[in-house]
Amino acid sequence: MDDAVSLLSKLTVSETEHQQEKTIAQLIQLVCELNEDEDESENDAVQEKIFHHDAMDLVLRVLQSKETEENRSLLVGCAQLIAELAKVGKTSVGCAQLIAELAKVESLREPLVNKGFMPPLTKLLPSKNISLATQVCRALGNICYDNDLGRMAVDKENGMQSITEVLSQQINSKEEGSARLRVIVCGFLLNLTNDCEPLQERAIECNILKPLSECIKCHLEDEDLTNMALLTVGSLTELDSGKLSAIQCGLLDTFKKLLERDWKEHPIDVVLDLISSLMESESAKDRAAENGLCQVLANIANSDLENAADIKTVSDIFISVLTGDTSMEKIYASGEGTLFLQSMDWLAAEKEHLQTLGALAIGNFARRDSFCIQLVEKGVVSKLLTILKGTIGQQDSFMLQHAVLSSLRNLAISATNKPHLLSAGVLETCLSLIHTEHMAVVFKLLGVLRMLIEGQEAAAIKLGQERSFLECLTDWCGQAHAGVKGEATRVMASLVKNSRSAMVIQNIARAEGLGNLVAMATSEHLVMQNEAVMALTIVCSTALGEAAVALKEADLADTVSALLKDPNLPPEMLCNVLSLLKAVLSAENLCDEIGTSGVADVVRSLSEGHADQKVKDLATSTLTLLDQSISPS
């Protein structure tokens, strides 16, 4: 404490700039030592004493003076002193890339702002002198750490434009100290914008991402600069406008260069995370397909990379690119693209993560009808089935199973492909997986089966005779997993629709599955409602004797009545429900239920006042049948 008081007193009476510069240097050394000392309470008292001493008014006046050759060293010293004082803070974790010491004592950042240091410091930012620019950036950066008051003060002085200019000027500089200044500027920018949307927007308006990208590209081996710049890019790309700016200024090309370095020496997780965050944009996917980034990702996937998180991110980015229509087409390249052929090769790889990546890629190529047919012609189905058969009974291979089933589902959508998949044994292989514990796999499995039997009567009849499968299907219809529950009921409806077989309907009834079709008719999804209504109509027209009791227990009459009363039901759907009602009326035990449900009044209202003529006509004919079926004998 005595040393600090002595130096401060000495500073106030110094007559020459040389004497002031010497005293400032001694104060800086003292503050640095305090920041390294573990005695927090004493540090707090000493630094508070320094800050509130009259000598700080002299420091402020120096910083406000015009920079000249004669006073430059003194300006540097004053800025450095402020930088050291600004390190002080309550926060237990500091930004390690910006500064070595952690903030350990009570904050002086807001008092520094309130005392008026920000305007003169900000005006010194564009200094041509690297030492001065460095210390000013350190001071401002430390003050702005987790301090919105400081950030707004910098913004008020148009500081963002000055930072952009400083960074742009230093990109290619080889002057002594320029490498350190580049890092400190990036750190200052990070502190200025981190979690602060107004300043992030301001930085994006100033197009700061362009010089940041150039800095990284020109100094790939400068690990400190790269790390700090990437953290800053991460802050700015939290906003959608930042993501767009990042793509427009060529950051994906810069990221590609970073990934081309030896990843054993240069960790790639931050780069991968940034690329991943940009991949929601179609333009980013297109660029990644054009600039060789996907090839670099494929090279990394093929390497001996062992970090599971990095492997997953690499795969996720690759697949994200393939979810874009234009980018997927570029990579497919009429079935001759290098990365498409690589995807086919991955299906035969020894590593499971490569097989998974290959299967997911094939599934995305199969989104285009013409590609889907070509893939089957190229023999991809046998490759996928080989993988799937190898995972049977292996619960830990569920991600691979999920990926393969996703691809098979997309391949099965094409009517041209269905016979090929069926003859290849896809249905039988899928059935071997029905006892899996993973609902995500069940969901995809059901999707494959539903696509396979669509329009395939023989396949629907065959599947409808698999008692074990039907029992599982009924269980899945009651699952808490919404996706599985919905897909299971759709498969059940599809079995009825595509088989139109009394035997299949009887098997579903014996598996206690018909009640699920009735429940499906009240789904919030109109498509599922319609599928259920059509299936129930076929049930009532084909095997009502077997189904009547189950349908009654499932309250089919009340369901039909509720559907007809729904004012939001479109005309086509109303016609289907009326057709179902007609089919139901042929069962005596259901007629009683219909008679007490009040449905006759609803149908009469439709026949008299509905705007759609088809609905009116069908309601009229249904009403006639209703009167005949439920009139007293």
PDB file of N, CA and C in Angstrom, residues 68-101:
ATOM      1  N   THR A  68       1.504  12.451 -30.124  1.00  0.00           N
ATOM      2  CA  THR A  68       2.664  13.001 -30.836  1.00  0.00           C
ATOM      3  C   THR A  68       3.837  12.057 -30.634  1.00  0.00           C
ATOM      4  N   GLU A  69       4.898  12.331 -31.376  1.00  0.00           N
ATOM      5  CA  GLU A  69       6.109  11.505 -31.232  1.00  0.00           C
ATOM      6  C   GLU A  69       6.650  11.616 -29.818  1.00  0.00           C
ATOM      7  N   GLU A  70       6.526  12.824 -29.230  1.00  0.00           N
ATOM      8  CA  GLU A  70       7.100  13.062 -27.916  1.00  0.00           C
ATOM      9  C   GLU A  70       6.314  12.373 -26.802  1.00  0.00           C
ATOM     10  N   ASN A  71       4.987  12.321 -26.911  1.00  0.00           N
ATOM     11  CA  ASN A  71       4.203  11.784 -25.788  1.00  0.00           C
ATOM     12  C   ASN A  71       3.725  10.343 -26.010  1.00  0.00           C
ATOM     13  N   ARG A  72       4.148   9.730 -27.119  1.00  0.00           N
ATOM     14  CA  ARG A  72       3.624   8.402 -27.458  1.00  0.00           C
ATOM     15  C   ARG A  72       3.931   7.371 -26.383  1.00  0.00           C
ATOM     16  N   SER A  73       5.145   7.363 -25.876  1.00  0.00           N
ATOM     17  CA  SER A  73       5.521   6.370 -24.860  1.00  0.00           C
ATOM     18  C   SER A  73       4.687   6.550 -23.594  1.00  0.00           C
ATOM     19  N   LEU A  74       4.426   7.810 -23.253  1.00  0.00           N
ATOM     20  CA  LEU A  74       3.611   8.074 -22.073  1.00  0.00           C
ATOM     21  C   LEU A  74       2.167   7.598 -22.294  1.00  0.00           C
ATOM     22  N   LEU A  75       1.645   7.822 -23.497  1.00  0.00           N
ATOM     23  CA  LEU A  75       0.303   7.339 -23.830  1.00  0.00           C
ATOM     24  C   LEU A  75       0.224   5.819 -23.715  1.00  0.00           C
ATOM     25  N   VAL A  76       1.250   5.151 -24.219  1.00  0.00           N
ATOM     26  CA  VAL A  76       1.294   3.684 -24.145  1.00  0.00           C
ATOM     27  C   VAL A  76       1.255   3.240 -22.690  1.00  0.00           C
ATOM     28  N   GLY A  77       2.052   3.892 -21.859  1.00  0.00           N
ATOM     29  CA  GLY A  77       2.099   3.524 -20.452  1.00  0.00           C
ATOM     30  C   GLY A  77       0.766   3.731 -19.755  1.00  0.00           C
ATOM     31  N   CYS A  78       0.119   4.872 -20.034  1.00  0.00           N
ATOM     32  CA  CYS A  78      -1.176   5.131 -19.409  1.00  0.00           C
ATOM     33  C   CYS A  78      -2.209   4.096 -19.840  1.00  0.00           C
ATOM     34  N   ALA A  79      -2.220   3.766 -21.130  1.00  0.00           N
ATOM     35  CA  ALA A  79      -3.161   2.762 -21.624  1.00  0.00           C
ATOM     36  C   ALA A  79      -2.899   1.406 -20.995  1.00  0.00           C
ATOM     37  N   GLN A  80      -1.610   1.095 -20.825  1.00  0.00           N
ATOM     38  CA  GLN A  80      -1.274  -0.199 -20.224  1.00  0.00           C
ATOM     39  C   GLN A  80      -1.708  -0.249 -18.763  1.00  0.00           C
ATOM     40  N   LEU A  81      -1.539   0.847 -18.081  1.00  0.00           N
ATOM     41  CA  LEU A  81      -1.966   0.896 -16.687  1.00  0.00           C
ATOM     42  C   LEU A  81      -3.485   0.667 -16.586  1.00  0.00           C
ATOM     43  N   ILE A  82      -4.246   1.326 -17.454  1.00  0.00           N
ATOM     44  CA  ILE A  82      -5.703   1.133 -17.451  1.00  0.00           C
ATOM     45  C   ILE A  82      -6.048  -0.321 -17.760  1.00  0.00           C
ATOM     46  N   ALA A  83      -5.300  -0.911 -18.690  1.00  0.00           N
ATOM     47  CA  ALA A  83      -5.562  -2.313 -19.042  1.00  0.00           C
ATOM     48  C   ALA A  83      -5.379  -3.216 -17.840  1.00  0.00           C
ATOM     49  N   GLU A  84      -4.323  -2.963 -17.067  1.00  0.00           N
ATOM     50  CA  GLU A  84      -4.073  -3.799 -15.898  1.00  0.00           C
ATOM     51  C   GLU A  84      -5.156  -3.595 -14.836  1.00  0.00           C
ATOM     52  N   LEU A  85      -5.537  -2.334 -14.629  1.00  0.00           N
ATOM     53  CA  LEU A  85      -6.588  -2.072 -13.647  1.00  0.00           C
ATOM     54  C   LEU A  85      -7.922  -2.687 -14.078  1.00  0.00           C
ATOM     55  N   ALA A  86      -8.162  -2.714 -15.394  1.00  0.00           N
ATOM     56  CA  ALA A  86      -9.436  -3.234 -15.900  1.00  0.00           C
ATOM     57  C   ALA A  86      -9.556  -4.738 -15.777  1.00  0.00           C
ATOM     58  N   LYS A  87      -8.444  -5.406 -15.447  1.00  0.00           N
ATOM     59  CA  LYS A  87      -8.530  -6.859 -15.245  1.00  0.00           C
ATOM     60  C   LYS A  87      -9.276  -7.200 -13.976  1.00  0.00           C
ATOM     61  N   VAL A  88      -9.389  -6.264 -13.098  1.00  0.00           N
ATOM     62  CA  VAL A  88      -9.975  -6.536 -11.803  1.00  0.00           C
ATOM     63  C   VAL A  88     -11.461  -6.806 -11.959  1.00  0.00           C
ATOM     64  N   GLY A  89     -11.976  -7.860 -11.356  1.00  0.00           N
ATOM     65  CA  GLY A  89     -13.403  -8.144 -11.485  1.00  0.00           C
ATOM     66  C   GLY A  89     -13.863  -9.243 -10.575  1.00  0.00           C
ATOM     67  N   LYS A  90     -15.170  -9.306 -10.299  1.00  0.00           N
ATOM     68  CA  LYS A  90     -15.735 -10.326  -9.418  1.00  0.00           C
ATOM     69  C   LYS A  90     -15.814 -11.677 -10.101  1.00  0.00           C
ATOM     70  N   THR A  91     -15.925 -11.725 -11.438  1.00  0.00           N
ATOM     71  CA  THR A  91     -16.123 -12.973 -12.151  1.00  0.00           C
ATOM     72  C   THR A  91     -14.984 -13.940 -11.894  1.00  0.00           C
ATOM     73  N   SER A  92     -15.303 -15.231 -11.601  1.00  0.00           N
ATOM     74  CA  SER A  92     -14.275 -16.215 -11.267  1.00  0.00           C
ATOM     75  C   SER A  92     -13.589 -16.775 -12.489  1.00  0.00           C
ATOM     76  N   VAL A  93     -14.243 -16.676 -13.654  1.00  0.00           N
ATOM     77  CA  VAL A  93     -13.635 -17.209 -14.874  1.00  0.00           C
ATOM     78  C   VAL A  93     -13.412 -16.076 -15.860  1.00  0.00           C
ATOM     79  N   GLY A  94     -12.191 -15.869 -16.263  1.00  0.00           N
ATOM     80  CA  GLY A  94     -11.878 -14.838 -17.243  1.00  0.00           C
ATOM     81  C   GLY A  94     -11.705 -15.442 -18.608  1.00  0.00           C
ATOM     82  N   CYS A  95     -11.526 -14.626 -19.609  1.00  0.00           N
ATOM     83  CA  CYS A  95     -11.301 -15.112 -20.974  1.00  0.00           C
ATOM     84  C   CYS A  95      -9.819 -15.431 -21.131  1.00  0.00           C
ATOM     85  N   ALA A  96      -9.455 -16.731 -21.113  1.00  0.00           N
ATOM     86  CA  ALA A  96      -8.055 -17.153 -21.093  1.00  0.00           C
ATOM     87  C   ALA A  96      -7.312 -16.715 -22.335  1.00  0.00           C
ATOM     88  N   GLN A  97      -8.056 -16.657 -23.497  1.00  0.00           N
ATOM     89  CA  GLN A  97      -7.383 -16.273 -24.731  1.00  0.00           C
ATOM     90  C   GLN A  97      -7.046 -14.785 -24.764  1.00  0.00           C
ATOM     91  N   LEU A  98      -7.758 -13.996 -24.026  1.00  0.00           N
ATOM     92  CA  LEU A  98      -7.490 -12.558 -24.021  1.00  0.00           C
ATOM     93  C   LEU A  98      -6.422 -12.193 -23.022  1.00  0.00           C
ATOM     94  N   ILE A  99      -6.414 -12.796 -21.912  1.00  0.00           N
ATOM     95  CA  ILE A  99      -5.528 -12.328 -20.855  1.00  0.00           C
ATOM     96  C   ILE A  99      -5.146 -13.477 -19.942  1.00  0.00           C
ATOM     97  N   ALA A 100      -3.944 -13.461 -19.421  1.00  0.00           N
ATOM     98  CA  ALA A 100      -3.432 -14.601 -18.665  1.00  0.00           C
ATOM     99  C   ALA A 100      -4.061 -14.713 -17.285  1.00  0.00           C
ATOM    100  N   GLU A 101      -4.251 -13.590 -16.668  1.00  0.00           N
ATOM    101  CA  GLU A 101      -4.770 -13.625 -15.301  1.00  0.00           C
ATOM    102  C   GLU A 101      -6.284 -13.704 -15.244  1.00  0.00           C
TER     103      GLU A 101
END
